[in-house]
CSV table of C-alpha atoms in Angstrom, one decimal:
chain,number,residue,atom,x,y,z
E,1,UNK,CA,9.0,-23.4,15.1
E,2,UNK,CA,5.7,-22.3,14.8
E,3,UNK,CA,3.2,-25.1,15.9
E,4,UNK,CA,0.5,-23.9,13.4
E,5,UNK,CA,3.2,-24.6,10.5
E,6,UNK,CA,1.4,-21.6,9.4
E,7,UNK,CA,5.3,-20.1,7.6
E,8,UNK,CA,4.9,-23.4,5.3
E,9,UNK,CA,1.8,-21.1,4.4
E,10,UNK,CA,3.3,-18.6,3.2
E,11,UNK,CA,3.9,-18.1,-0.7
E,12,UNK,CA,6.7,-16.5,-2.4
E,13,UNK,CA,7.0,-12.9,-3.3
E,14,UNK,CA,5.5,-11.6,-6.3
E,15,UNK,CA,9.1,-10.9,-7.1
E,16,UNK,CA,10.9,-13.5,-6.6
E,17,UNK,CA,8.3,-15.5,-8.8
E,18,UNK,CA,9.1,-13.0,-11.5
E,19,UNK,CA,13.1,-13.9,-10.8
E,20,UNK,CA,11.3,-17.8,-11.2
E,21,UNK,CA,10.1,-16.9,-14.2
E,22,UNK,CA,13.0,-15.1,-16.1
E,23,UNK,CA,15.5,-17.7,-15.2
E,24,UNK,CA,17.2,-19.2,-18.0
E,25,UNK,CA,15.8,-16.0,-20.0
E,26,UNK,CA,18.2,-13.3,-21.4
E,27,UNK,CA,18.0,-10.6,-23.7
E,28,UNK,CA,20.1,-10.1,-26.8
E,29,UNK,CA,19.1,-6.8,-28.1
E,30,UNK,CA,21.4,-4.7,-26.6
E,31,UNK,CA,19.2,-2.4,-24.9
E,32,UNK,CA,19.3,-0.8,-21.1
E,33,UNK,CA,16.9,-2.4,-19.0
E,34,UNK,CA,13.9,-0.5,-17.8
E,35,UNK,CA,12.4,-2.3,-14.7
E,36,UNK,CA,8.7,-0.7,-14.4
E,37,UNK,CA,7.6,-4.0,-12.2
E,38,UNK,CA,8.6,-2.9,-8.2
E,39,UNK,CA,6.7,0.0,-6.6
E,40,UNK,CA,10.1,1.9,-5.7
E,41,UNK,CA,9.6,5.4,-6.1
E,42,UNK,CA,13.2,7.3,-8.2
E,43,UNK,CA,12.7,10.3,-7.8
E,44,UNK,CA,15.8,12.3,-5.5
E,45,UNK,CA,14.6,12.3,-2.2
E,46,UNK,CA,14.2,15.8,-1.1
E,47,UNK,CA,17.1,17.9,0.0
E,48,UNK,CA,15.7,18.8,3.1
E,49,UNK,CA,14.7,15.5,4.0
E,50,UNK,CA,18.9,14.5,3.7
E,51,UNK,CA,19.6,17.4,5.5
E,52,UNK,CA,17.3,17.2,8.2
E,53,UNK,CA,19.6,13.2,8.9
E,54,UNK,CA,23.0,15.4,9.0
E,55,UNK,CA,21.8,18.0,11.6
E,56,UNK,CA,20.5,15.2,13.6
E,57,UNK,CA,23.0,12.9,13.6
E,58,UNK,CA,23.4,13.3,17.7
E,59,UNK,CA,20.4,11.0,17.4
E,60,UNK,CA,22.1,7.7,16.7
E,61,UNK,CA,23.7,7.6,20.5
E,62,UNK,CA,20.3,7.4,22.5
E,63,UNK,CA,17.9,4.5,22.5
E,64,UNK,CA,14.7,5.8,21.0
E,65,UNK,CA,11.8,5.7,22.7
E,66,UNK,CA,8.7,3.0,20.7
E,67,UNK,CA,6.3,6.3,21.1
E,68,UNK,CA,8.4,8.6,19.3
E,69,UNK,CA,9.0,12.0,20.2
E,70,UNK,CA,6.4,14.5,20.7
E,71,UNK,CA,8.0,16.9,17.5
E,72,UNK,CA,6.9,13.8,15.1
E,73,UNK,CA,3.6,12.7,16.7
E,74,UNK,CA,2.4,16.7,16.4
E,75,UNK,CA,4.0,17.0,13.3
E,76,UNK,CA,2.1,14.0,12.3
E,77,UNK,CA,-0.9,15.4,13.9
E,78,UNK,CA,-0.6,18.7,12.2
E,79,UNK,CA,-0.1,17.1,8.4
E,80,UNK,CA,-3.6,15.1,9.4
E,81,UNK,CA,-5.3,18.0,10.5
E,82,UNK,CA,-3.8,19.7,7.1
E,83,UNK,CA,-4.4,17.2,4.5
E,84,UNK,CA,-7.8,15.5,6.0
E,85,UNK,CA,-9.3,17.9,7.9
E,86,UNK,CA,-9.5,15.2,10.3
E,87,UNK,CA,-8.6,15.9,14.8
E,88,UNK,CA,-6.5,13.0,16.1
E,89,UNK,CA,-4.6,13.8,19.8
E,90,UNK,CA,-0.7,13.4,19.3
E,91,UNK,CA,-0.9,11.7,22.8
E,92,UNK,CA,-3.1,9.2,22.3
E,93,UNK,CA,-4.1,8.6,18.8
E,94,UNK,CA,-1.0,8.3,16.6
E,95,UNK,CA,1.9,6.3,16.6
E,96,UNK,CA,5.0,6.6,13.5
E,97,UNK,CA,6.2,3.2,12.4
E,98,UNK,CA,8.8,2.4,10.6
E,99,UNK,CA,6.8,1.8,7.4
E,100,UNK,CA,3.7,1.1,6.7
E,101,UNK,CA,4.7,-2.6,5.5
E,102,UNK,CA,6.3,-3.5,9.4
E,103,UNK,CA,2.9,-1.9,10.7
E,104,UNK,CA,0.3,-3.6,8.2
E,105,UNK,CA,1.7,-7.1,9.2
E,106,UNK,CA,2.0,-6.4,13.1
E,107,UNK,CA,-1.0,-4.7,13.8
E,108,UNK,CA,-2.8,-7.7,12.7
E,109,UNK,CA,-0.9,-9.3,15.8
E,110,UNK,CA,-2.5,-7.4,18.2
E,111,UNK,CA,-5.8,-7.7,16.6
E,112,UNK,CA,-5.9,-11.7,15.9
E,113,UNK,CA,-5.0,-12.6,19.6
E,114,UNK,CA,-6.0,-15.4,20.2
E,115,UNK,CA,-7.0,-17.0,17.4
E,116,UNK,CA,-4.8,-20.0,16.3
E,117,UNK,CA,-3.7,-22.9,18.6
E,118,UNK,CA,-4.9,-23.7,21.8
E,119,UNK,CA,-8.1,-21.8,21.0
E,120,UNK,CA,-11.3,-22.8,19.3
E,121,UNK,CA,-11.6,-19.4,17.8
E,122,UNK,CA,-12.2,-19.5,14.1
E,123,UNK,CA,-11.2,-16.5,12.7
E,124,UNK,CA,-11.3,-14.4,9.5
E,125,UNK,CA,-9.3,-11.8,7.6
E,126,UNK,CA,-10.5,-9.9,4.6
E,127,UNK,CA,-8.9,-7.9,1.9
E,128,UNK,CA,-8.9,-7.2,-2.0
E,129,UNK,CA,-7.7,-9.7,-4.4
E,130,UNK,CA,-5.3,-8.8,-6.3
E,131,UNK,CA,-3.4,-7.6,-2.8
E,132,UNK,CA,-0.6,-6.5,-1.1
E,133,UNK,CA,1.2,-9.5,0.1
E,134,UNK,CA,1.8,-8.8,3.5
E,135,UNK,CA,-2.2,-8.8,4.3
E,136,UNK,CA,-2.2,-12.4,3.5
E,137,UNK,CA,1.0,-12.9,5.6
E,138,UNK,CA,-0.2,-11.2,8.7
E,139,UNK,CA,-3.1,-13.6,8.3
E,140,UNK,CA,-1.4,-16.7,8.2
E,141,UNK,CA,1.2,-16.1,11.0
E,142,UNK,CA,-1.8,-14.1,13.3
E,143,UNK,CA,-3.7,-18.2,13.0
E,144,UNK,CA,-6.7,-16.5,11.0
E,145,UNK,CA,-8.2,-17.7,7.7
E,146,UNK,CA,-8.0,-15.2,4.5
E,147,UNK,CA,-11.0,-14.0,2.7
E,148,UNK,CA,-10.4,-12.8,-0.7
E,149,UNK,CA,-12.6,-10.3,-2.2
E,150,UNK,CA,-12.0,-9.8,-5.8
E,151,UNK,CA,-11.5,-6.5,-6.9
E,152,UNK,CA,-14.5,-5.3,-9.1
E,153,UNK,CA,-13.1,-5.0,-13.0
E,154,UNK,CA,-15.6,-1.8,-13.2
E,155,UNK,CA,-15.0,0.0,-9.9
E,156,UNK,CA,-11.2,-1.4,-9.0
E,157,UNK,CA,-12.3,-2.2,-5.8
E,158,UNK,CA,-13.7,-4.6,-4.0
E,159,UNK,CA,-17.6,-5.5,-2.5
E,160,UNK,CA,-17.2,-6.3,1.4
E,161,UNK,CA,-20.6,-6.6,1.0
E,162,UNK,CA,-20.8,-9.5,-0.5
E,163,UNK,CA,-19.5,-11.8,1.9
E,164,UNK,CA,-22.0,-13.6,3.6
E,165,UNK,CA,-23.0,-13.1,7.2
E,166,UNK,CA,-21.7,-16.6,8.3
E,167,UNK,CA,-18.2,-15.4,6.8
E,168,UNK,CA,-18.4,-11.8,8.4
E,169,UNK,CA,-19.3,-12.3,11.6
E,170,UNK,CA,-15.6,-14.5,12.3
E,171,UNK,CA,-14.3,-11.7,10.3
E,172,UNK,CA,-12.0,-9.9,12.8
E,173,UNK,CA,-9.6,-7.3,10.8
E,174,UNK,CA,-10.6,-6.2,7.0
E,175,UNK,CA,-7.7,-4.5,5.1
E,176,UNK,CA,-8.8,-2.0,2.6
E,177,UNK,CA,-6.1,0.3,0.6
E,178,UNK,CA,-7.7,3.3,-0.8
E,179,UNK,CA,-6.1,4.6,-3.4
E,180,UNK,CA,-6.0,0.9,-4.5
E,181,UNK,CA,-2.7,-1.1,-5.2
E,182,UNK,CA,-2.9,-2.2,-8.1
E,183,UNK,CA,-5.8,-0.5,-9.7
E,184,UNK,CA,-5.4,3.0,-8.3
E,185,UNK,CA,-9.1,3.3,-7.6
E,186,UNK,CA,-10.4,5.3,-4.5
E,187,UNK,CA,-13.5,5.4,-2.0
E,188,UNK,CA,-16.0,7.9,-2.0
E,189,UNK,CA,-17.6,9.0,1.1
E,190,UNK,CA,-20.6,6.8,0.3
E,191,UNK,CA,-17.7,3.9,-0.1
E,192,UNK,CA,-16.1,4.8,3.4
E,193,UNK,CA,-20.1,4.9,4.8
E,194,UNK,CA,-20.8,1.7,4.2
E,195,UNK,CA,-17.5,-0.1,4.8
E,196,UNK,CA,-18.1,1.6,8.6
E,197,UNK,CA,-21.7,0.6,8.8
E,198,UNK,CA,-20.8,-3.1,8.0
E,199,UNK,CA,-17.7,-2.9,10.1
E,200,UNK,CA,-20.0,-1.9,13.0
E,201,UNK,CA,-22.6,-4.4,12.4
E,202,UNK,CA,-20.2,-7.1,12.4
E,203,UNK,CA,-17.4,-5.8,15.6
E,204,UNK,CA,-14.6,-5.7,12.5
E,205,UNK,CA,-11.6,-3.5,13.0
E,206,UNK,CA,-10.7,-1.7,9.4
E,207,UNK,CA,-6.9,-1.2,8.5
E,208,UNK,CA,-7.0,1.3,6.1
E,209,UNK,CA,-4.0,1.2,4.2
E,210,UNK,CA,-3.1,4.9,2.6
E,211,UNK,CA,0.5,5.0,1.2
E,212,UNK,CA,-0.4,6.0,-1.9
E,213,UNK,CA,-2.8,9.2,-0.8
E,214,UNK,CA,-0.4,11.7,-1.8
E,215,UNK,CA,-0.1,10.1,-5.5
E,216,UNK,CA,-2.9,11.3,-7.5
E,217,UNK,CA,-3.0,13.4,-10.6
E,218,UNK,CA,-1.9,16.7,-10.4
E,219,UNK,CA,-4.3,19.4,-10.2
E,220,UNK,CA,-7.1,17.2,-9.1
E,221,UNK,CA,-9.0,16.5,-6.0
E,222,UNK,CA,-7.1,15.0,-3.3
E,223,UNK,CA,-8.3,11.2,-2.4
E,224,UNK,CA,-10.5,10.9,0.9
E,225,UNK,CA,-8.8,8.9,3.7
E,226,UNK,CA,-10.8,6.7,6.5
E,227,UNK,CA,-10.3,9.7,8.9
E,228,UNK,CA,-11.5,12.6,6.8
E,229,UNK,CA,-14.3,10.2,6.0
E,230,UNK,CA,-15.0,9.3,9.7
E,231,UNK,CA,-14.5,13.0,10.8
E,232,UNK,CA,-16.8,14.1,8.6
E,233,UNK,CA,-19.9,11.2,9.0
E,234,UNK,CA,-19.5,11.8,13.2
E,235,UNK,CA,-17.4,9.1,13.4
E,236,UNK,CA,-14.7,11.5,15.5
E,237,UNK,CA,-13.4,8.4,18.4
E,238,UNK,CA,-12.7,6.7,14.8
E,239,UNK,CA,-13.9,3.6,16.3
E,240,UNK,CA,-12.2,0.3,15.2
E,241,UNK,CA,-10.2,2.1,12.6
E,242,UNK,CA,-6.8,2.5,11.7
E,243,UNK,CA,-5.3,4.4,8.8
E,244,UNK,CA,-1.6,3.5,7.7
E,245,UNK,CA,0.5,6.1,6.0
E,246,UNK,CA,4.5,6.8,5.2
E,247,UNK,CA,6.8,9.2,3.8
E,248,UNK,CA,8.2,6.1,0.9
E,249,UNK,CA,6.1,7.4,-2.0
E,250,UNK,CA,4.9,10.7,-0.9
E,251,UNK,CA,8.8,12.0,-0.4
E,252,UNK,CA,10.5,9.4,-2.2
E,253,UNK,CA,12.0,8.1,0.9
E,254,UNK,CA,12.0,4.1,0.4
E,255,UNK,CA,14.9,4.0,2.8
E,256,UNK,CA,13.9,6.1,5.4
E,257,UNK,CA,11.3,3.4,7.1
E,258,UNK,CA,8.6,6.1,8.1
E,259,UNK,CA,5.4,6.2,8.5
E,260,UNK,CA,2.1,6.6,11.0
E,261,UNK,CA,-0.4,4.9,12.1
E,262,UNK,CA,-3.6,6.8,13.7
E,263,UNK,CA,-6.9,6.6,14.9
E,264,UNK,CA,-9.4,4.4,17.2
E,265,UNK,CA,-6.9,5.6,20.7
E,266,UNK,CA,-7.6,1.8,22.3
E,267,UNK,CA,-6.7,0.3,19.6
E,268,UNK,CA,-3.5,2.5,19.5
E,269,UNK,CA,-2.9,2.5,23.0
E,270,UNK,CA,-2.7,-2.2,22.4
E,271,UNK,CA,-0.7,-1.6,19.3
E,272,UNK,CA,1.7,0.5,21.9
E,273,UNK,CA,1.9,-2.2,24.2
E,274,UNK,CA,2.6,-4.7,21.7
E,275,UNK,CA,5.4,-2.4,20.0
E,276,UNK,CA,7.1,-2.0,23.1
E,277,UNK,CA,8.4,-5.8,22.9
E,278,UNK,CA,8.3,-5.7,19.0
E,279,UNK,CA,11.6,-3.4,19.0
E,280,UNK,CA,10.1,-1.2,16.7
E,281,UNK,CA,11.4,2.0,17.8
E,282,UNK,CA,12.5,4.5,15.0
E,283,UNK,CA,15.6,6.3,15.4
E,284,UNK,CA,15.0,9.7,16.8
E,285,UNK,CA,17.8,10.9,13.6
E,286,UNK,CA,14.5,9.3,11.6
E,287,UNK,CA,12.4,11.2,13.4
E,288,UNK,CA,13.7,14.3,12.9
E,289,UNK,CA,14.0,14.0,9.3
E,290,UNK,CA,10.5,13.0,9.5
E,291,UNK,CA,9.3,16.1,10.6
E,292,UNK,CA,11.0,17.7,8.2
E,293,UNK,CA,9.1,15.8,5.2
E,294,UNK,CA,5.4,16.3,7.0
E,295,UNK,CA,6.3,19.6,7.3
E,296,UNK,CA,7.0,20.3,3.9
E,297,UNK,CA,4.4,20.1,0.7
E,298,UNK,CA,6.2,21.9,-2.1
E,299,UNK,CA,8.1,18.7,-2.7
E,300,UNK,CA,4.7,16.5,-2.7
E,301,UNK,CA,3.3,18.7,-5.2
E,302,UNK,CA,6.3,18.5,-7.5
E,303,UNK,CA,6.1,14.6,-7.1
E,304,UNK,CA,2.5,14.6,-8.7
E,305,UNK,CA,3.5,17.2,-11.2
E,306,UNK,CA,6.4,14.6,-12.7
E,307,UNK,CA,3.8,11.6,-12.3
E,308,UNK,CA,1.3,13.1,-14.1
E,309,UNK,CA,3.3,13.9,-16.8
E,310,UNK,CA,4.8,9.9,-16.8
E,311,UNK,CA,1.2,8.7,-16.9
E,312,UNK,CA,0.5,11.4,-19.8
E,313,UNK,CA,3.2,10.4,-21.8
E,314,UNK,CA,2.9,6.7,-21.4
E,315,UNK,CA,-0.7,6.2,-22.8
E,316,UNK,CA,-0.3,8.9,-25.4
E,317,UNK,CA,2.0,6.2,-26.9
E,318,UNK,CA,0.2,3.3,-26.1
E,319,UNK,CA,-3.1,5.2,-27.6
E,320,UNK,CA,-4.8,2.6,-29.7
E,321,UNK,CA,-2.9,-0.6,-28.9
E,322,UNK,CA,-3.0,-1.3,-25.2
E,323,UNK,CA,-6.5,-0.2,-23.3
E,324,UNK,CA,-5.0,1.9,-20.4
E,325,UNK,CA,-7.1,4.3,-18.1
E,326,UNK,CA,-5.1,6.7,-16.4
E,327,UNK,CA,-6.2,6.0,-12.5
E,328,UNK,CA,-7.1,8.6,-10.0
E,329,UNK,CA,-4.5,7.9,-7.6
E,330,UNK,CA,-1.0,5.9,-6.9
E,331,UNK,CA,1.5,5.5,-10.1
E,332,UNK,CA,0.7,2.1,-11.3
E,333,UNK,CA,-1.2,1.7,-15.0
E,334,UNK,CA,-3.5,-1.9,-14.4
E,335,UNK,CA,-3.4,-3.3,-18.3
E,336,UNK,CA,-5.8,-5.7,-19.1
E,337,UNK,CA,-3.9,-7.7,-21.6
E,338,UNK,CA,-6.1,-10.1,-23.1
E,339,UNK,CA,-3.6,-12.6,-23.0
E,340,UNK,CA,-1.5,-14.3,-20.7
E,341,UNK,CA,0.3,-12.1,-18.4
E,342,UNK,CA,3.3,-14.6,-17.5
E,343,UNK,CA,4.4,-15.2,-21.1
E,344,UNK,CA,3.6,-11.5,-22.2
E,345,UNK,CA,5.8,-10.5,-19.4
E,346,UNK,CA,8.5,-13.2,-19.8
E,347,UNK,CA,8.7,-12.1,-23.7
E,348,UNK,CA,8.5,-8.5,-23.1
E,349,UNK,CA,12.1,-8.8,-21.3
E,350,UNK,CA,13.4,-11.0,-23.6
E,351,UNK,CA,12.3,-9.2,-26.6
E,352,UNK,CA,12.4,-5.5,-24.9
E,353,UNK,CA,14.4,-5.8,-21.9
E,354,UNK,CA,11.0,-4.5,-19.9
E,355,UNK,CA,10.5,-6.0,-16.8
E,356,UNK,CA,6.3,-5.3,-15.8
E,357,UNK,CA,5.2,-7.7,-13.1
E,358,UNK,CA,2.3,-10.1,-14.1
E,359,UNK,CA,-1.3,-9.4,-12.3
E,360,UNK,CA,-1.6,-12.9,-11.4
E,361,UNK,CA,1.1,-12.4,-8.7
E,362,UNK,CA,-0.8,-10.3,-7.1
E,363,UNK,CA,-4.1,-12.3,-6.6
E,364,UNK,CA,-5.0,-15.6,-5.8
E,365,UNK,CA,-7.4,-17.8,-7.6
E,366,UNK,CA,-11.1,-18.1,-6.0
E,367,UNK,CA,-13.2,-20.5,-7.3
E,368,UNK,CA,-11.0,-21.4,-10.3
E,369,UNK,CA,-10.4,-17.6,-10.7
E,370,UNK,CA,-7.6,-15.2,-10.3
E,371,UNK,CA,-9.2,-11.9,-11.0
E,372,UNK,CA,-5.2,-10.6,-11.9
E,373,UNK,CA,-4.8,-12.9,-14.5
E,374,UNK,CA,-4.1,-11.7,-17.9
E,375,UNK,CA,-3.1,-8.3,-16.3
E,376,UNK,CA,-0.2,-6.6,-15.9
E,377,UNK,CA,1.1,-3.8,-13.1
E,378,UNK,CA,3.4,-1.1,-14.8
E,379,UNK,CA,4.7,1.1,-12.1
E,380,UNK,CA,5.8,4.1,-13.4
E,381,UNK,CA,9.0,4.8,-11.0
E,382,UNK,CA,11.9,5.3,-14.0
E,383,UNK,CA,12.4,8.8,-15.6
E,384,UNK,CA,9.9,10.2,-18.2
E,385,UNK,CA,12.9,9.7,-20.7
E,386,UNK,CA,12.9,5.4,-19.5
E,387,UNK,CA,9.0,5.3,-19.4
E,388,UNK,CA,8.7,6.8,-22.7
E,389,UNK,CA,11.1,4.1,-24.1
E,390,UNK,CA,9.4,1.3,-22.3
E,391,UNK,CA,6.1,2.1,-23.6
E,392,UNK,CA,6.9,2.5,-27.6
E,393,UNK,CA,9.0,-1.5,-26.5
E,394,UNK,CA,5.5,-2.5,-25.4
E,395,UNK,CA,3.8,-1.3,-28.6
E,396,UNK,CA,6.4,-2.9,-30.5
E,397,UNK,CA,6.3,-6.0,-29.1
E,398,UNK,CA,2.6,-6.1,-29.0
């Protein structure tokens, strides 16, 4: 077992607090039950992305290679180049992964050596609180301390800046996700400038994590990512930065496992190494369907369209009795309840058979605070027509 006891560490998953929290509870109303608490996008995966799997079924009889295969890695490349206007080499700066979740927790691996036992290295991790749970995992089991940065209730994101200098400088990795889970807020340029000025200052790498990029309202401007920003400040080598992205929410492909990492090429050349013993190796029938969904953008655009119109909808009903702000990017409403978030939840699915998941799973508490308290996450996966029902439950039942 691990000498560090550092998986007693490890709390449960915001979910299976929620299945604490509803057990014993039922609901007698008779109605369907709308579940608007995991991140799991609904929509029908794309067509081609499905038929892109059949044609390459051949793939399931070779060992893939940890790499990938060229096709993906300049697909990959290309989409970059597309999207952020951003150069990174196919050969040396980008990796796919199976995932951004797998990556976000390994890479911290490779970039915590040698902290933990045996070594007198005191190490830090930072990242936004509320948070993606793995960022606090990949802490723990990488022998590092976490430093929780609570998310700004103005902004939606969170002040690097105002850690101290004793704290940053055993800071080794910083996790920011841009757009923001849960709050859907973004960086500017001026954001991304000086998260790479204090990251330079201090020798911290930045894992940027980007699933949500390709989620913003329709007809709007696209999100920056930390390679567009670092492309466009001079910051082409993209030193000590990493930028995580995947196909989940963009092409509604949960199941397929893909994603990317790309950027600073030593740090991707390590992360290589250390993949290469991981067994992290995507199936090249993956791969190929992969290429298929970079290569497409038709069914992206569609995506936002039917999001937009979900977020539309949603507050329109909610319009003078919950305090929602439509968010720039991702598909997750942040509701400030006023009120306890557990027991708002717990009687919204026994009254309403809504499942929401309550903010305070999401953050921890810092200096007798938990900034996600009294909040809720609505994730709005389900079909306009379930949305629309779940939010007129939620009015009645507040």
């Amino acid at each position: 077992m691990n000498p560090l006891k550092n998986l007693d560490k490890l709390q449960p998953y915001p979910f299976e607090r929620l299945r604490a929290l509803f057990a014993g509870s039922q609901h007698t109303g008779g109605l369907a039950h709308v579940n608007l608490s995991i991140g799991e996008p609904k929509h029908p995966t794309p067509d081609l992305i499905k038929q892109a799997l059949i044609d390459n079924l051949g793939g399931l009889a070779v060992y893939p290679g940890t790499q990938g295969l060229p096709v993906l890695r300049q697909a990959i490349s290309d989409w970059i180049l597309r999207r952020f206007d951003a150069l990174v080499d196919p050969e040396t700066q980008v990796l796919p992964i199976l995932g951004s979740r797998e990556a976000l927790f390994s890479f911290a691996q490779v970039v915590l050596d040698g902290c933990g036992v045996g070594n007198d290295v005191d190490c830090h991790v930072a990242f936004p609180n509320p948070f993606y749970q793995i960022y606090e995992g990949a802490t723990f089991l990488g022998g590092a301390s976490p430093v929780f940065v609570n998310i700004d209730p103005e902004t939606g994101l969170s002040d690097f800046h105002s850690l101290g200098a004793d704290v940053l400088s055993k800071t080794k990795l910083m996790y920011v996700c841009s757009p923001n889970n849960p709050t859907g807020a973004v960086y500017t340029l001026e954001d991304w400038q000086k998260l790479f000025d204090l990251a330079d200052e201090h020798d911290i790498v930045i894992a940027s994590d980007e699933c949500y990029s390709e989620i913003y309202l329709d007809g709007t401007a696209a999100p920056i990512g930390g390679l567009e920003a670092a492309s466009r400040l001079g910051r082409s080598d993209y030193n000590n930065l990493i930028v995580f992205s995947s196909l989940s929410k963009r092409s509604n492909a949960p199941g397929l496992r893909s994603g990317y990492v790309a950027g600073d090429a030593d740090l991707i050349k390590a992360f290589l190494r250390y993949r290469t013993y991981h067994g992290s190796a995507m199936s090249t029938t993956v791969q190929m369907a992969s290429v298929a969904a970079w290569n497409d953008e038709e069914h992206v655009a569609e995506n936002r369209r039917l999001y937009t119109e979900k977020f539309k909808a949603f507050s329109a009903i909610l319009e003078g009795t919950l305090n929602l702000h439509i968010p720039p990017a991702g598909f997750y409403f942040w509701a400030d309840l006023g009120q306890s978030d557990t027991a708002f939840a717990k009687r919204l699915f026994e009254q309403a058979h809504v499942t929401l998941l309550p903010g305070s799973f999401l953050g921890r508490e810092v200096n007798g605070f938990n900034p996600g308290a009294n909040h809720v996450r609505i994730a709005l996966v389900a079909s306009l027509a379930e949305c629309s029902e779940a939010a007129q439950r939620i009015r009645n039942t507040l």
